[in-house]
Amino acid sequence: MAAIVNEVASHDNEYPPQVDLREMFDQQPVPIIAPGTVDPASMAGDEATKQALVVGDALNAALVTEDAKSLEDLFFPGLVYWKDSLALTYHLRTFTGAAVVAAGLLETTKLRGIESGIQLEGPAQFIPASPVLQFIDCSISFKTCSPAASCSGRVLLLPVKKDNGSLEWKIWIMSTRLEGLDLQPEDETLLKAPGKQLEGVERFETEVFIIGGGNAAIALSARLKALGVESVMAERNARPGDNWANRYDCMKFHIPTTFCHLPFMDYAEELTGKHMLTRNDLAGQVRRYVEAFNLNMITSAKIKSTVYDGSSKRWIIKFQTPSGQRTAIAKHVVQATGVSSQKPYIPGMADSQLYKGVSIHSELFKSGKELKAKGVKSVIVVGSANTAFDVLEDCHAAGLQATMVVRSPTYIVPVEYVCDPRSLGLYDFGVAMADRMFLTLPPFVDGQLARGLFRMLASEEPDRYKPLAAAGFPVMDSTHPTSSLMHNLLERSGGHYVDVGGTNLIVEGKVGLKALVEPVGFTETGLRFSDGSVVDADAVVWCTGFADRDVRAVTVEILGGAEAEAEVKGANMLGPKDVAARMEGTWGLDAEGEVRGMWKRHLGLDNYWVMGGYTQQHRWHSQTLGLQIKAELEGVLPPAYRKTPTPASTASGQANGVKGANVVHEVSELVEAAH
């Protein structure tokens, strides 16, 4: 277990700066279409496709003639977006505003060289999402020359009523994505090839060395193998899947199984439907995946040092295994050790030496039965999110007297909302279709749509959580103005509870509750609180999360720690501290609404990547990262397009409130400071 920490680290040179997703909701609201603007009957048959073709033809014409004004005129008046995942920028970018989007498209399509224009794929669909939001949804495809690649995309069109009463359809969101490199399309047959012979080998070379062996790591390893790229994973646990098997006994996911499918291999059918994946289900799937695809994983591995040699452009990784020390030489290193998973956080407590009972972080909790076997009769559960409710239910089921400490108001969302077919339940109808629906949208748009759906569902049952509130729990339901599941996922890495029934224990008075107070210190027999009260208990389980939401907080330790610095010999070498200092901030959102530092290049660091997130992101972004690594190995990876272009219609370098040339200048200064 990692050492407990009592504070969350802060970082200097915070690039890119983190923004507040909920503020983005306010600043970039989903457009409201006046009721009656579109007569649904007029969109019958192939009318949506006809309208999409009109826009597509105009888009291609404007790109060919490099007509910025005509291109701008194709966009919806107000807030419009272009979200690109490698296709044109070879980075993860979202551009805002018609002038900026038009300038960016003109510049990047010229860099990439689009062949034969942008094509409509299949029929477009008219989607009457709500009385005030109707749009045409169409899929697109195109080929690029530099490098030669296949790309996909999605375009959402909104209606605009002209003065004469006729309708024009304008682009609201355009999303583009790299699907494959012509030099090596993804080939699933390669997954059956034998793995690398690593038994008894003390020193070996590989193209990619992945630190970690969980879902993120194996998804990436499989993607790389399908692209003809060799990788080796180093997993600290004794067996594949132990990252799940070692969790607490009652651990379950609170989301549809289909949301969690890995690339190339789904969970068994009997584990889908209403079934919620258990730790054993998750561990078993990891083991099957590694075995079925002959993935290279070295277990019980402890990284001793990680050094980058700038002269040879190779990473040198030394790690300890039960059979002795081994050395890997790699062209790329991927940190796939998880987000908010390595540094257990417990708030600082006074008089900790006084307490005679059991005090553990949830990482070390196994079961209420285990505590009971140690003589524990009562337990305090500090926290009120998913893990805390799991622990609370398990301890109560074991016959322990349990009390939950709720330090602040907590967002509670019923599992039925999450599994609704308009939400994550959509995955039961097709994973690729659902990924397209959710992941091609900017998070601040997807988050608003999800918030609106949950708010509507909650408004239909306004009394659902009144009994919970009456019992003293400071509940925030989906009607609360600050409630947003996307905020909890992308900015807090949790802090909410998907209600699978745990709240009933509080409503029915079967467990104790201590609300809106902070534990401040121990007594011999329990905890003292900020209101001066004391609660006695034989055990305290701290369900207070982890302090490494930004993975830079653990990078030095993961790469070998202070001891590894002795391996840095020469100006061209980078050790763990150098690597951490050059990394971009991770998790949370940048000013464009993109997740920071994940699945993409870091400005001050070559061939070092961060892979992680939640299960949906493992599946989607294993392709994102795999394609970048493959392109770099083949020498065809273009420079990341990092600037925000200056629109042709402005001379100041600023349009729609977005900085232009200054962005690149500020980034350059950061790199110089890091070096």
XYZ file of C-alpha atoms in Angstrom:
675
model
C 0.000 0.000 0.000
C 1.171 3.522 -0.744
C 1.907 5.870 2.125
C -1.064 7.828 3.487
C -0.964 11.549 2.743
C -2.758 14.319 4.615
C -2.714 17.010 1.937
C -3.096 17.334 -1.813
C 0.002 18.544 -3.633
C -0.094 21.782 -5.632
C 2.049 22.473 -8.690
C 3.862 25.500 -10.020
C 3.798 26.270 -13.768
C 0.255 24.967 -14.037
C -0.127 24.302 -17.741
C -2.656 24.068 -19.126
C -4.670 26.007 -16.542
C -7.686 24.151 -15.193
C -11.139 25.643 -15.684
C -14.458 24.965 -13.959
C -16.782 22.825 -16.076
C -19.912 24.290 -14.509
C -18.723 27.790 -15.336
C -18.310 26.600 -18.915
C -21.950 25.489 -18.828
C -22.925 29.068 -18.002
C -20.563 30.672 -20.513
C -21.268 28.246 -23.373
C -24.907 27.187 -23.007
C -26.615 24.762 -25.353
C -28.583 26.831 -27.902
C -32.342 27.199 -27.505
C -34.342 26.724 -30.684
C -37.664 28.532 -30.600
C -40.591 26.100 -30.472
C -42.201 25.752 -33.862
C -39.032 26.562 -35.772
C -39.048 23.100 -37.334
C -42.149 21.201 -38.378
C -41.173 17.551 -37.697
C -43.417 16.459 -40.555
C -41.222 18.450 -42.954
C -38.224 16.319 -41.964
C -39.736 12.997 -43.008
C -38.043 10.651 -45.451
C -34.618 11.697 -46.652
C -35.043 15.427 -45.960
C -32.359 15.421 -43.236
C -29.890 13.827 -45.651
C -30.732 16.370 -48.360
C -30.077 19.246 -45.977
C -26.841 17.662 -44.744
C -25.630 17.289 -48.346
C -26.304 20.968 -49.018
C -24.130 21.939 -46.059
C -21.488 19.351 -46.961
C -21.169 20.632 -50.519
C -20.822 24.213 -49.284
C -18.240 23.117 -46.703
C -16.115 21.387 -49.323
C -16.382 24.335 -51.705
C -15.244 26.793 -49.013
C -12.295 24.572 -48.047
C -11.178 24.127 -51.662
C -11.343 27.858 -52.430
C -9.966 28.763 -48.975
C -12.891 31.148 -48.554
C -12.922 31.991 -44.840
C -16.024 34.182 -45.066
C -18.093 31.519 -46.822
C -16.864 28.980 -44.304
C -17.865 31.178 -41.370
C -21.333 31.633 -42.882
C -21.929 27.886 -42.628
C -21.877 28.013 -38.841
C -24.753 28.622 -36.453
C -24.898 32.207 -35.138
C -23.404 32.221 -31.646
C -21.411 29.431 -30.010
C -20.112 26.801 -32.424
C -17.436 24.158 -31.909
C -14.960 22.030 -33.771
C -13.620 19.107 -31.715
C -10.637 17.335 -33.256
C -9.070 14.095 -32.108
C -5.836 13.785 -34.122
C -7.474 13.914 -37.565
C -6.269 17.415 -38.500
C -4.408 18.793 -35.452
C -2.713 15.541 -34.344
C -3.658 16.639 -30.871
C -6.855 16.782 -28.805
C -8.367 20.201 -29.403
C -11.717 21.998 -29.285
C -12.066 25.352 -31.050
C -14.867 27.797 -30.301
C -16.445 30.511 -32.458
C -17.143 30.560 -36.195
C -14.150 32.727 -37.112
C -11.664 30.670 -35.088
C -13.112 27.377 -36.308
C -13.023 28.509 -39.924
C -9.414 29.693 -39.632
C -8.380 26.476 -37.893
C -10.055 24.278 -40.487
C -8.458 26.169 -43.366
C -5.006 25.988 -41.811
C -5.099 22.340 -40.731
C -6.768 20.956 -43.853
C -3.970 22.559 -45.824
C -1.421 20.891 -43.505
C -3.049 17.480 -43.804
C -4.182 17.617 -47.432
C -7.735 16.284 -47.613
C -8.301 13.977 -50.586
C -11.609 14.117 -52.491
C -13.336 16.268 -49.910
C -15.445 15.452 -46.877
C -18.054 12.767 -47.574
C -21.403 12.123 -45.920
C -21.559 8.600 -44.472
C -24.992 7.021 -44.483
C -28.295 8.821 -44.016
C -28.488 11.863 -41.757
C -31.028 11.823 -38.934
C -33.359 14.516 -37.660
C -33.273 14.418 -33.843
C -36.053 16.235 -31.935
C -34.075 16.078 -28.678
C -36.426 18.398 -26.775
C -39.052 21.064 -27.489
C -36.228 23.640 -27.666
C -33.445 21.590 -29.269
C -33.786 19.895 -32.632
C -30.835 19.063 -34.850
C -29.673 17.034 -37.823
C -27.028 14.457 -36.904
C -24.792 13.214 -39.710
C -21.623 11.144 -39.974
C -18.751 12.139 -42.237
C -15.506 10.620 -43.471
C -12.417 11.859 -45.281
C -8.880 10.867 -46.195
C -5.708 12.854 -45.553
C -2.402 12.820 -47.447
C 0.029 14.004 -44.778
C 0.111 11.503 -43.264
C -2.002 9.129 -45.349
C -4.872 8.293 -43.046
C -8.590 7.599 -42.739
C -10.715 9.898 -40.616
C -14.300 9.977 -39.405
C -16.465 12.706 -38.012
C -19.828 13.915 -36.905
C -21.669 17.122 -37.714
C -24.677 18.504 -35.841
C -26.784 21.052 -37.721
C -29.191 23.531 -36.148
C -32.077 25.266 -37.894
C -32.137 29.012 -38.583
C -35.349 30.626 -39.817
C -34.712 33.182 -42.538
C -36.654 36.409 -43.001
C -38.784 34.822 -45.709
C -39.806 32.012 -43.346
C -37.675 29.293 -44.961
C -35.148 27.238 -42.973
C -31.396 27.066 -43.308
C -29.347 24.463 -41.478
C -26.091 25.619 -39.897
C -23.198 23.759 -38.286
C -23.301 23.792 -34.502
C -20.733 21.093 -33.702
C -18.193 19.497 -35.994
C -16.176 16.594 -34.642
C -13.280 14.939 -36.497
C -11.297 11.863 -35.493
C -8.340 9.891 -36.821
C -9.480 6.299 -37.412
C -6.390 4.689 -38.902
C -3.059 5.150 -40.644
C -2.847 3.773 -44.167
C 0.603 2.309 -43.494
C -0.855 -0.029 -40.835
C -4.617 -0.349 -40.384
C -5.696 -1.904 -37.101
C -5.510 -5.698 -37.597
C -7.217 -7.865 -34.984
C -5.589 -11.023 -36.349
C -2.281 -9.771 -34.926
C -3.727 -10.197 -31.436
C -3.368 -13.975 -31.751
C 0.378 -13.780 -32.393
C 2.603 -15.228 -29.642
C 3.890 -12.875 -26.982
C 7.500 -11.866 -26.392
C 9.715 -14.418 -24.633
C 10.573 -12.674 -21.370
C 11.102 -15.589 -18.982
C 14.613 -15.437 -17.555
C 15.602 -12.444 -19.696
C 17.443 -9.854 -17.607
C 17.739 -7.173 -20.290
C 15.449 -6.611 -23.256
C 14.370 -3.968 -25.738
C 10.804 -3.088 -26.621
C 9.047 -0.333 -28.481
C 6.710 0.636 -25.633
C 7.104 0.052 -21.899
C 3.842 0.442 -19.988
C 3.973 0.976 -16.225
C 0.791 -0.626 -14.900
C -1.301 -3.655 -15.781
C -4.899 -2.588 -15.197
C -7.664 -1.934 -17.695
C -6.041 1.166 -19.175
C -2.739 -0.634 -19.691
C -4.140 -3.799 -21.254
C -6.480 -1.852 -23.554
C -3.526 0.159 -24.843
C -1.299 -2.915 -25.134
C -3.930 -4.660 -27.265
C -4.432 -1.601 -29.473
C -0.687 -1.373 -30.021
C -0.426 -5.059 -30.862
C -3.210 -4.684 -33.439
C -1.111 -1.893 -34.971
C 1.991 -4.074 -35.103
C 3.660 -2.374 -32.141
C 5.295 -4.398 -29.376
C 4.726 -3.389 -25.761
C 5.610 -4.790 -22.363
C 3.619 -4.046 -19.221
C 5.111 -3.976 -15.728
C 2.449 -4.729 -13.105
C 3.184 -4.397 -9.389
C 0.647 -7.054 -8.346
C 1.260 -10.792 -8.454
C -1.349 -11.586 -11.118
C -3.159 -9.785 -13.908
C -6.450 -8.488 -12.542
C -5.257 -8.225 -8.947
C -5.817 -4.471 -9.142
C -9.508 -5.473 -8.922
C -9.243 -8.724 -6.974
C -7.499 -6.943 -4.096
C -10.320 -4.419 -3.660
C -12.895 -4.747 -0.864
C -15.074 -7.851 -1.119
C -18.413 -6.167 -1.862
C -17.032 -3.823 -4.499
C -19.329 -3.420 -7.519
C -19.640 -1.016 -10.402
C -22.767 1.132 -10.462
C -22.942 1.455 -14.254
C -24.035 -0.747 -17.182
C -21.575 -3.503 -18.075
C -21.699 -2.511 -21.735
C -20.206 0.867 -20.795
C -17.142 -1.068 -19.612
C -16.381 -3.288 -22.618
C -12.718 -3.407 -23.572
C -11.605 -3.080 -27.205
C -11.807 -6.377 -29.112
C -13.449 -8.298 -26.225
C -16.835 -7.809 -24.575
C -17.884 -9.097 -21.180
C -19.885 -12.317 -21.224
C -23.575 -11.857 -21.997
C -24.622 -13.110 -18.562
C -22.717 -10.180 -17.018
C -24.747 -7.598 -18.958
C -28.309 -6.351 -18.472
C -29.071 -5.472 -14.865
C -25.952 -7.194 -13.562
C -23.406 -4.874 -11.956
C -19.798 -5.955 -12.397
C -18.133 -7.255 -9.227
C -14.443 -7.115 -8.424
C -14.167 -10.781 -9.423
C -15.909 -10.121 -12.752
C -13.461 -7.302 -13.441
C -10.394 -9.270 -12.368
C -11.442 -12.283 -14.420
C -11.887 -10.189 -17.558
C -8.401 -8.697 -17.226
C -6.922 -12.195 -16.924
C -8.870 -13.511 -19.898
C -7.879 -10.490 -21.964
C -4.158 -10.816 -21.274
C -4.237 -14.552 -21.949
C -6.443 -14.446 -25.068
C -4.318 -11.810 -26.791
C -0.919 -13.049 -25.529
C -0.122 -9.639 -24.090
C 3.300 -9.134 -22.534
C 2.994 -8.536 -18.790
C 5.651 -8.905 -16.122
C 4.025 -9.180 -12.688
C 5.324 -8.424 -9.174
C 7.410 -5.681 -10.759
C 8.754 -2.784 -8.721
C 10.246 0.089 -10.746
C 13.665 1.044 -9.373
C 14.678 3.716 -11.884
C 13.456 5.306 -15.104
C 15.838 7.478 -17.097
C 15.574 9.032 -20.540
C 18.779 9.174 -22.576
C 18.439 12.087 -24.980
C 21.460 10.960 -26.998
C 20.008 7.576 -27.942
C 16.384 8.700 -27.549
C 15.698 5.684 -25.406
C 14.166 5.108 -21.989
C 16.108 2.878 -19.605
C 13.909 1.254 -16.982
C 15.280 -0.909 -14.190
C 12.812 -2.900 -12.140
C 12.874 -5.564 -9.474
C 11.018 -8.878 -9.762
C 11.060 -11.983 -7.540
C 13.639 -13.489 -9.919
C 15.954 -10.481 -9.709
C 16.557 -7.069 -11.240
C 15.746 -6.575 -14.906
C 16.324 -3.775 -17.415
C 14.126 -2.637 -20.278
C 15.187 -0.319 -23.088
C 12.180 1.355 -24.713
C 11.383 4.038 -27.264
C 8.236 5.082 -25.411
C 7.061 4.946 -21.795
C 3.422 5.045 -20.759
C 2.347 5.798 -17.206
C -0.850 3.769 -16.809
C -1.125 3.604 -13.047
C -4.519 5.256 -12.713
C -5.992 8.611 -11.752
C -6.793 9.169 -8.070
C -5.624 5.689 -7.141
C -2.070 5.747 -5.784
C -1.984 8.107 -2.797
C -4.678 7.379 -0.197
C -5.819 10.593 1.417
C -6.803 10.956 5.084
C -7.283 14.467 6.500
C -4.849 15.385 9.252
C -6.170 14.451 12.709
C -5.049 15.622 16.117
C -4.146 13.066 18.797
C -3.991 10.097 16.447
C -1.774 8.306 18.931
C -4.604 8.171 21.468
C -6.955 5.959 19.483
C -7.048 2.313 20.570
C -9.206 1.061 17.723
C -8.711 0.222 14.047
C -8.186 3.180 11.704
C -7.796 2.341 8.002
C -8.215 3.970 4.638
C -10.807 2.292 2.406
C -7.935 0.963 0.274
C -7.189 -1.485 3.111
C -10.810 -2.327 3.920
C -11.739 -5.892 2.971
C -15.099 -6.527 4.609
C -17.263 -5.900 7.615
C -16.892 -9.590 8.451
C -13.124 -9.216 8.677
C -13.512 -6.282 11.078
C -16.018 -8.263 13.124
C -13.554 -11.161 13.342
C -11.086 -8.708 14.901
C -13.562 -7.881 17.645
C -14.975 -4.727 16.084
C -18.608 -4.074 17.011
C -19.017 -0.491 15.806
C -17.571 1.475 12.915
C -17.462 5.072 11.705
C -17.438 5.465 7.922
C -16.013 8.866 6.970
C -17.258 9.869 3.536
C -20.494 9.807 1.562
C -19.655 8.830 -2.019
C -19.776 5.452 -3.779
C -17.093 3.683 -1.750
C -18.441 5.015 1.548
C -21.926 3.686 0.861
C -20.493 0.318 -0.220
C -18.558 0.090 3.055
C -21.552 1.269 5.067
C -23.826 -1.397 3.576
C -21.233 -4.133 4.037
C -20.550 -3.259 7.662
C -24.270 -3.132 8.434
C -24.788 -6.511 6.738
C -22.010 -7.930 8.934
C -23.925 -6.869 12.032
C -21.758 -3.902 12.957
C -23.208 -0.691 14.380
C -22.290 1.738 11.605
C -22.276 5.537 11.494
C -21.673 7.593 8.359
C -19.941 10.960 8.586
C -21.120 13.260 5.784
C -18.797 16.242 5.752
C -20.520 18.212 2.994
C -23.643 18.062 0.809
C -23.408 15.077 -1.541
C -24.808 14.595 -5.015
C -27.008 11.481 -5.104
C -28.141 10.145 -8.482
C -30.395 7.075 -8.751
C -28.908 4.171 -10.668
C -32.021 4.163 -12.877
C -31.020 7.591 -14.218
C -27.529 6.385 -15.085
C -28.887 3.265 -16.781
C -31.658 5.102 -18.638
C -31.526 4.408 -22.415
C -31.008 8.139 -22.951
C -27.975 8.015 -20.652
C -25.394 5.233 -20.227
C -28.100 2.646 -20.819
C -27.631 3.552 -24.481
C -24.572 1.278 -24.426
C -26.878 -1.740 -24.213
C -27.973 -0.910 -27.771
C -24.463 -0.717 -29.251
C -21.099 0.336 -27.865
C -19.735 2.002 -31.005
C -22.963 3.937 -31.492
C -23.003 5.118 -27.876
C -19.319 6.088 -27.937
C -20.040 8.179 -31.017
C -23.040 9.778 -29.330
C -21.171 10.851 -26.193
C -17.465 11.119 -26.963
C -17.666 13.181 -30.124
C -19.245 16.055 -28.185
C -17.279 18.612 -26.160
C -17.661 17.675 -22.473
C -19.319 21.011 -21.705
C -22.044 20.174 -24.248
C -22.405 16.506 -23.310
C -22.414 17.529 -19.635
C -25.235 20.014 -20.147
C -27.333 17.481 -22.046
C -26.784 14.874 -19.316
C -27.563 17.411 -16.598
C -30.760 18.363 -18.414
C -31.869 14.733 -18.693
C -31.201 13.981 -15.018
C -32.848 17.239 -13.980
C -35.957 16.287 -15.960
C -36.049 12.803 -14.428
C -35.625 14.224 -10.913
C -38.348 16.821 -11.453
C -40.747 13.980 -12.204
C -40.217 12.593 -8.681
C -39.493 15.667 -6.540
C -40.130 13.832 -3.273
C -37.737 10.950 -3.894
C -35.038 12.149 -1.498
C -37.183 14.096 0.946
C -37.087 11.199 3.467
C -33.294 11.121 3.182
C -33.103 14.859 3.814
C -35.539 14.500 6.708
C -33.186 11.924 8.238
C -30.484 14.601 8.268
C -28.494 13.709 5.171
C -27.477 16.864 3.218
C -28.564 15.513 -0.150
C -28.184 17.248 -3.498
C -30.404 15.655 -6.108
C -30.294 16.295 -9.845
C -32.499 19.390 -9.562
C -29.852 21.174 -7.495
C -28.337 24.006 -9.587
C -24.754 22.826 -9.066
C -25.362 19.104 -9.588
C -23.561 17.647 -12.602
C -22.329 14.087 -12.902
C -19.822 15.160 -15.550
C -18.316 17.622 -13.050
C -17.864 14.855 -10.491
C -16.307 12.502 -13.020
C -13.961 14.843 -14.888
C -13.017 17.292 -12.151
C -13.360 15.468 -8.838
C -12.849 11.838 -9.899
C -15.868 10.991 -7.771
C -17.496 12.559 -4.745
C -21.013 11.428 -5.742
C -23.127 8.367 -5.036
C -24.945 6.368 -7.701
C -27.753 5.141 -5.486
C -28.143 1.378 -5.699
C -30.094 1.282 -2.447
C -27.614 2.364 0.220
C -29.550 5.484 1.155
C -32.376 3.284 2.490
C -30.239 2.359 5.500
C -30.202 6.011 6.545
C -33.884 6.635 5.789
C -34.884 3.567 7.811
C -32.644 4.513 10.743
C -30.590 1.339 10.494
C -27.295 3.247 10.615
C -26.150 6.376 12.393
C -25.515 9.710 10.717
C -23.235 12.626 11.510
C -23.722 15.418 8.986
C -22.026 18.702 8.062
C -19.224 18.355 10.578
C -15.551 17.592 10.147
C -13.582 15.045 12.158
C -10.773 16.989 13.797
C -9.106 14.538 16.154
C -9.105 11.193 17.874
C -10.030 10.202 21.377
C -9.053 6.867 22.915
C -12.391 5.438 21.821
C -13.452 7.377 18.729
C -13.451 10.688 16.893
C -13.883 14.314 17.895
C -15.745 16.629 15.533
C -15.689 20.289 14.626
C -18.935 20.908 16.558
C -17.338 19.629 19.777
C -19.174 16.296 19.744
C -17.603 12.856 20.071
C -18.606 9.540 18.524
C -17.185 6.302 19.888
C -16.413 3.374 17.597
C -14.121 0.378 17.501
C -13.028 1.173 13.946
C -12.839 4.109 11.560
C -12.821 3.560 7.800
C -11.696 6.624 5.868
C -13.488 6.718 2.506
C -11.839 10.031 1.706
C -10.383 9.331 -1.716
C -6.911 9.786 -3.112
C -4.537 12.733 -3.438
C -3.186 12.007 -6.925
C -5.937 13.228 -9.228
C -3.073 14.983 -11.012
C -0.725 12.071 -11.733
C 2.318 14.326 -11.424
C 1.861 13.883 -7.681
C 3.067 10.272 -7.985
C 5.226 10.304 -11.125
C 8.555 10.611 -9.305
C 7.694 7.751 -6.973
C 6.348 5.556 -9.769
C 9.485 6.082 -11.864
C 11.766 4.985 -9.051
C 11.878 7.890 -6.610
C 14.903 9.739 -5.296
C 17.154 6.679 -5.626
C 16.687 6.741 -9.387
C 18.314 10.173 -9.642
C 21.687 8.493 -9.217
C 21.182 6.951 -12.648
C 21.083 10.399 -14.280
C 24.563 10.846 -15.690
C 24.985 13.694 -18.119
C 23.139 16.715 -19.402
C 21.246 14.681 -21.993
C 19.596 12.459 -19.418
C 16.307 12.967 -17.599
C 15.422 11.350 -14.296
C 12.060 11.033 -12.531
C 12.109 14.599 -11.171
C 12.893 16.003 -14.614
C 10.070 13.992 -16.141
C 7.534 15.148 -13.546
C 8.636 18.774 -13.972
C 8.078 18.614 -17.724
C 4.689 16.949 -17.598
C 1.519 18.906 -18.198
C -1.169 19.008 -15.539
C -3.478 15.998 -15.743
C -7.189 15.504 -15.215
C -9.692 18.302 -14.966
C -10.428 20.366 -18.057
C -8.459 23.005 -19.903
C -9.952 26.198 -21.322
C -11.092 24.330 -24.444
C -12.939 21.700 -22.434
C -10.396 18.954 -23.144
C -9.178 16.632 -20.398
C -5.713 17.789 -19.423
C -2.567 15.775 -20.007
C -4.178 12.452 -20.903
C -3.770 10.350 -24.071
C -1.731 13.029 -25.865
C 1.711 14.580 -26.149
C 3.124 16.689 -23.344
C 4.690 19.912 -24.503
C 8.019 19.621 -22.689
C 8.519 15.856 -22.937
C 9.043 13.430 -25.799
C 7.634 9.902 -25.939
C 6.186 9.889 -22.420
C 2.425 9.393 -22.174
C -0.304 9.130 -19.573
C -3.039 6.539 -20.100
C -5.993 6.249 -17.746
C -9.430 7.535 -16.873
C -12.588 5.455 -16.595
C -13.576 2.385 -18.590
C -15.269 4.194 -21.489
C -12.139 6.321 -21.926
C -9.868 3.249 -21.839
C -11.699 1.831 -24.827
C -11.888 5.072 -26.838
C -8.545 6.646 -26.049
C -6.475 3.475 -26.268
C -6.945 4.044 -30.000
C -6.097 7.747 -29.636
C -2.808 6.995 -27.910
C -1.988 3.888 -29.901
C -2.196 5.750 -33.207
C 0.103 8.527 -31.981
C 2.721 6.042 -30.825
C 2.486 4.089 -34.082
C 2.833 7.270 -36.142
C 5.887 8.377 -34.142
C 7.578 4.988 -34.510
C 7.001 5.131 -38.275
C 8.286 8.713 -38.507
C 4.987 10.159 -39.758
C 3.668 11.889 -36.617
C 3.216 15.588 -37.465
C 3.897 18.293 -34.868
C 0.918 18.838 -32.597
C -1.107 21.831 -33.763
C -1.172 23.762 -30.502
C -1.981 27.310 -31.470
C -5.371 28.945 -31.646
C -5.428 30.468 -35.131
C -5.944 34.124 -35.826
C -9.124 34.474 -37.905
C -8.691 36.139 -41.286
C -11.476 38.570 -40.384
C -9.492 40.065 -37.485
C -6.114 41.712 -37.356
C -5.474 41.713 -33.626
C -4.963 37.954 -33.144
C -8.105 37.799 -31.064
C -11.587 36.686 -32.000
C -14.561 35.472 -30.035
C -12.634 36.111 -26.856
C -9.947 33.534 -27.684
C -6.265 34.428 -27.749
C -4.311 33.633 -30.881
C -0.558 33.985 -31.293
C -0.049 34.755 -27.618
C -0.953 31.185 -26.694
C 2.080 29.763 -28.482
C 4.375 32.388 -26.981
C 3.259 31.608 -23.416
C 3.688 27.868 -23.971
C 7.218 28.393 -25.296
C 8.115 30.272 -22.145
C 6.850 27.371 -20.045
C 9.052 24.865 -21.888
C 12.084 27.092 -21.478
C 11.361 27.336 -17.760
C 11.053 23.543 -17.501
C 14.403 23.037 -19.215
